[in-house]
Amino acid sequence: MKHIILIGYMGAGKSSVGAKLSYRYKIPFEDTDKIIERRQNMAVSEIFERYGEDAFRKMETDVLAEMGNRKTAAVIALGGGTPMRPENHEKIRSLGTVIYLRTAPETVAERLRGDMTRPLLRGGGIQKIEAMLAVRGPVYEMLSDYIIDTDGKDLQDIAGEIEEKINETACN
Ligand code: S3P
C-alpha cells in the first residue's frame, strides 16, 4: 500500500500538514506519536520520564512495523526521531512516498518556544536544535522522495506543494 509519509524535525508541522493532506485526499491520518500515547495512556514526555528514551524508540519501531500492515492508504506522520534508527530505514521507505518537511533551526526555535511536550528540547536552546539538525538533516534528506522547505510558508502552500509532487509522481 502506498502511503504518504511525513518526516522531519520537531516543530516541522508534520501533524498539521498531515491533517490537511488527509482532508484533501480523503484518507485517514495517522500520527505515530499519538498512537503510542493512546496505547500507553500517557504523554510522550511521561513515557520518556518513566521508561526512558530507548523504550520509547522501541515503541516507535513497533508502530512503524504495524503501519506496513495497513490495507488502505493513509497519511502517516512519524516522530522526528524515528528516521534516526537505521533499522527503521527500510520500513520507512517501503511505506510509500516519503516527504521531508525541512525547517531552519530558527523556525523550529520560534515555533517551539515555551513548548514543554518535547523532552529532548527541554533546557536546550537554538544551539541544541542546530546540533541535532546537523546530524538529522542528512538522514531525513537521504530517506525522502521529496523535500519541502516550510520556512515562511503557510499550511495551504505546503500542502499544495506536496500535492503537486504527488500528482507528478502519479502521472509518471
Ligand atoms: C522526537 C520527536 C517527537 C517525539 C519525541 C522525540 C525526536 O515527535 O517523538 O519527543 O526525537 O525528534 P514530533 O517530531 O512529532 O515532535
PDB file of N, CA, C and O in Angstrom, residues 125-155:
ATOM      1  N   GLY A 125      18.623  25.351  23.890  1.00  0.00           N
ATOM      2  CA  GLY A 125      18.220  26.488  23.063  1.00  0.00           C
ATOM      3  C   GLY A 125      18.447  26.170  21.606  1.00  0.00           C
ATOM      4  O   GLY A 125      18.467  25.000  21.208  1.00  0.00           O
ATOM      5  N   ILE A 126      18.638  27.212  20.833  1.00  0.00           N
ATOM      6  CA  ILE A 126      18.824  27.034  19.389  1.00  0.00           C
ATOM      7  C   ILE A 126      20.085  26.218  19.081  1.00  0.00           C
ATOM      8  O   ILE A 126      20.135  25.492  18.095  1.00  0.00           O
ATOM      9  N   GLN A 127      21.085  26.285  19.969  1.00  0.00           N
ATOM     10  CA  GLN A 127      22.320  25.513  19.714  1.00  0.00           C
ATOM     11  C   GLN A 127      22.017  24.020  19.680  1.00  0.00           C
ATOM     12  O   GLN A 127      22.564  23.279  18.874  1.00  0.00           O
ATOM     13  N   LYS A 128      21.148  23.602  20.581  1.00  0.00           N
ATOM     14  CA  LYS A 128      20.787  22.175  20.620  1.00  0.00           C
ATOM     15  C   LYS A 128      20.059  21.788  19.330  1.00  0.00           C
ATOM     16  O   LYS A 128      20.316  20.745  18.732  1.00  0.00           O
ATOM     17  N   ILE A 129      19.147  22.659  18.897  1.00  0.00           N
ATOM     18  CA  ILE A 129      18.395  22.381  17.659  1.00  0.00           C
ATOM     19  C   ILE A 129      19.354  22.314  16.477  1.00  0.00           C
ATOM     20  O   ILE A 129      19.287  21.401  15.644  1.00  0.00           O
ATOM     21  N   GLU A 130      20.287  23.270  16.421  1.00  0.00           N
ATOM     22  CA  GLU A 130      21.259  23.284  15.311  1.00  0.00           C
ATOM     23  C   GLU A 130      22.096  22.011  15.298  1.00  0.00           C
ATOM     24  O   GLU A 130      22.305  21.403  14.242  1.00  0.00           O
ATOM     25  N   ALA A 131      22.537  21.621  16.494  1.00  0.00           N
ATOM     26  CA  ALA A 131      23.401  20.434  16.576  1.00  0.00           C
ATOM     27  C   ALA A 131      22.631  19.185  16.141  1.00  0.00           C
ATOM     28  O   ALA A 131      23.140  18.342  15.395  1.00  0.00           O
ATOM     29  N   MET A 132      21.381  19.067  16.599  1.00  0.00           N
ATOM     30  CA  MET A 132      20.592  17.884  16.229  1.00  0.00           C
ATOM     31  C   MET A 132      20.278  17.891  14.741  1.00  0.00           C
ATOM     32  O   MET A 132      20.341  16.860  14.072  1.00  0.00           O
ATOM     33  N   LEU A 133      19.946  19.065  14.217  1.00  0.00           N
ATOM     34  CA  LEU A 133      19.601  19.146  12.789  1.00  0.00           C
ATOM     35  C   LEU A 133      20.805  18.838  11.901  1.00  0.00           C
ATOM     36  O   LEU A 133      20.650  18.284  10.807  1.00  0.00           O
ATOM     37  N   ALA A 134      22.004  19.183  12.387  1.00  0.00           N
ATOM     38  CA  ALA A 134      23.207  18.896  11.601  1.00  0.00           C
ATOM     39  C   ALA A 134      23.376  17.385  11.431  1.00  0.00           C
ATOM     40  O   ALA A 134      23.821  16.909  10.392  1.00  0.00           O
ATOM     41  N   VAL A 135      22.979  16.640  12.445  1.00  0.00           N
ATOM     42  CA  VAL A 135      23.082  15.179  12.369  1.00  0.00           C
ATOM     43  C   VAL A 135      21.889  14.595  11.623  1.00  0.00           C
ATOM     44  O   VAL A 135      22.020  13.716  10.771  1.00  0.00           O
ATOM     45  N   ARG A 136      20.718  15.116  11.943  1.00  0.00           N
ATOM     46  CA  ARG A 136      19.500  14.507  11.401  1.00  0.00           C
ATOM     47  C   ARG A 136      19.182  14.901   9.961  1.00  0.00           C
ATOM     48  O   ARG A 136      18.644  14.104   9.198  1.00  0.00           O
ATOM     49  N   GLY A 137      19.491  16.160   9.626  1.00  0.00           N
ATOM     50  CA  GLY A 137      19.134  16.661   8.292  1.00  0.00           C
ATOM     51  C   GLY A 137      19.557  15.729   7.165  1.00  0.00           C
ATOM     52  O   GLY A 137      18.725  15.351   6.327  1.00  0.00           O
ATOM     53  N   PRO A 138      20.835  15.309   7.135  1.00  0.00           N
ATOM     54  CA  PRO A 138      21.280  14.438   6.043  1.00  0.00           C
ATOM     55  C   PRO A 138      20.517  13.104   6.007  1.00  0.00           C
ATOM     56  O   PRO A 138      20.289  12.546   4.929  1.00  0.00           O
ATOM     57  N   VAL A 139      20.121  12.615   7.173  1.00  0.00           N
ATOM     58  CA  VAL A 139      19.385  11.339   7.209  1.00  0.00           C
ATOM     59  C   VAL A 139      17.971  11.551   6.648  1.00  0.00           C
ATOM     60  O   VAL A 139      17.475  10.774   5.834  1.00  0.00           O
ATOM     61  N   TYR A 140      17.320  12.639   7.077  1.00  0.00           N
ATOM     62  CA  TYR A 140      15.984  12.942   6.541  1.00  0.00           C
ATOM     63  C   TYR A 140      16.066  13.088   5.016  1.00  0.00           C
ATOM     64  O   TYR A 140      15.209  12.589   4.284  1.00  0.00           O
ATOM     65  N   GLU A 141      17.112  13.781   4.552  1.00  0.00           N
ATOM     66  CA  GLU A 141      17.240  14.004   3.100  1.00  0.00           C
ATOM     67  C   GLU A 141      17.442  12.691   2.372  1.00  0.00           C
ATOM     68  O   GLU A 141      16.832  12.446   1.331  1.00  0.00           O
ATOM     69  N   MET A 142      18.290  11.866   2.934  1.00  0.00           N
ATOM     70  CA  MET A 142      18.615  10.599   2.287  1.00  0.00           C
ATOM     71  C   MET A 142      17.376   9.698   2.161  1.00  0.00           C
ATOM     72  O   MET A 142      17.219   8.989   1.176  1.00  0.00           O
ATOM     73  N   LEU A 143      16.479   9.789   3.147  1.00  0.00           N
ATOM     74  CA  LEU A 143      15.313   8.901   3.143  1.00  0.00           C
ATOM     75  C   LEU A 143      14.153   9.421   2.296  1.00  0.00           C
ATOM     76  O   LEU A 143      13.221   8.684   1.994  1.00  0.00           O
ATOM     77  N   SER A 144      14.209  10.697   1.938  1.00  0.00           N
ATOM     78  CA  SER A 144      12.997  11.294   1.361  1.00  0.00           C
ATOM     79  C   SER A 144      12.930  11.189  -0.160  1.00  0.00           C
ATOM     80  O   SER A 144      13.949  11.190  -0.848  1.00  0.00           O
ATOM     81  N   ASP A 145      11.711  11.093  -0.656  1.00  0.00           N
ATOM     82  CA  ASP A 145      11.479  11.205  -2.106  1.00  0.00           C
ATOM     83  C   ASP A 145      11.413  12.679  -2.480  1.00  0.00           C
ATOM     84  O   ASP A 145      11.848  13.065  -3.556  1.00  0.00           O
ATOM     85  N   TYR A 146      10.828  13.489  -1.605  1.00  0.00           N
ATOM     86  CA  TYR A 146      10.709  14.924  -1.877  1.00  0.00           C
ATOM     87  C   TYR A 146      11.018  15.714  -0.617  1.00  0.00           C
ATOM     88  O   TYR A 146      10.672  15.301   0.484  1.00  0.00           O
ATOM     89  N   ILE A 147      11.660  16.875  -0.843  1.00  0.00           N
ATOM     90  CA  ILE A 147      11.951  17.773   0.273  1.00  0.00           C
ATOM     91  C   ILE A 147      11.118  19.031   0.085  1.00  0.00           C
ATOM     92  O   ILE A 147      11.120  19.619  -1.004  1.00  0.00           O
ATOM     93  N   ILE A 148      10.402  19.413   1.108  1.00  0.00           N
ATOM     94  CA  ILE A 148       9.602  20.634   1.034  1.00  0.00           C
ATOM     95  C   ILE A 148      10.130  21.601   2.101  1.00  0.00           C
ATOM     96  O   ILE A 148      10.115  21.276   3.298  1.00  0.00           O
ATOM     97  N   ASP A 149      10.615  22.752   1.668  1.00  0.00           N
ATOM     98  CA  ASP A 149      11.063  23.764   2.629  1.00  0.00           C
ATOM     99  C   ASP A 149       9.836  24.484   3.170  1.00  0.00           C
ATOM    100  O   ASP A 149       9.008  24.968   2.395  1.00  0.00           O
ATOM    101  N   THR A 150       9.733  24.540   4.488  1.00  0.00           N
ATOM    102  CA  THR A 150       8.493  25.063   5.071  1.00  0.00           C
ATOM    103  C   THR A 150       8.635  26.479   5.638  1.00  0.00           C
ATOM    104  O   THR A 150       7.643  27.099   6.002  1.00  0.00           O
ATOM    105  N   ASP A 151       9.876  26.976   5.719  1.00  0.00           N
ATOM    106  CA  ASP A 151      10.078  28.290   6.346  1.00  0.00           C
ATOM    107  C   ASP A 151       9.297  29.383   5.611  1.00  0.00           C
ATOM    108  O   ASP A 151       9.355  29.467   4.380  1.00  0.00           O
ATOM    109  N   GLY A 152       8.579  30.155   6.369  1.00  0.00           N
ATOM    110  CA  GLY A 152       7.856  31.288   5.798  1.00  0.00           C
ATOM    111  C   GLY A 152       6.638  30.913   4.960  1.00  0.00           C
ATOM    112  O   GLY A 152       6.056  31.753   4.296  1.00  0.00           O
ATOM    113  N   LYS A 153       6.263  29.649   4.963  1.00  0.00           N
ATOM    114  CA  LYS A 153       5.093  29.241   4.168  1.00  0.00           C
ATOM    115  C   LYS A 153       3.940  28.879   5.094  1.00  0.00           C
ATOM    116  O   LYS A 153       4.169  28.393   6.210  1.00  0.00           O
ATOM    117  N   ASP A 154       2.716  29.079   4.603  1.00  0.00           N
ATOM    118  CA  ASP A 154       1.591  28.643   5.435  1.00  0.00           C
ATOM    119  C   ASP A 154       1.174  27.230   5.032  1.00  0.00           C
ATOM    120  O   ASP A 154       1.651  26.669   4.039  1.00  0.00           O
ATOM    121  N   LEU A 155       0.276  26.706   5.845  1.00  0.00           N
ATOM    122  CA  LEU A 155      -0.186  25.330   5.692  1.00  0.00           C
ATOM    123  C   LEU A 155      -0.689  25.037   4.286  1.00  0.00           C
ATOM    124  O   LEU A 155      -0.423  23.990   3.690  1.00  0.00           O
TER     125      LEU A 155
END
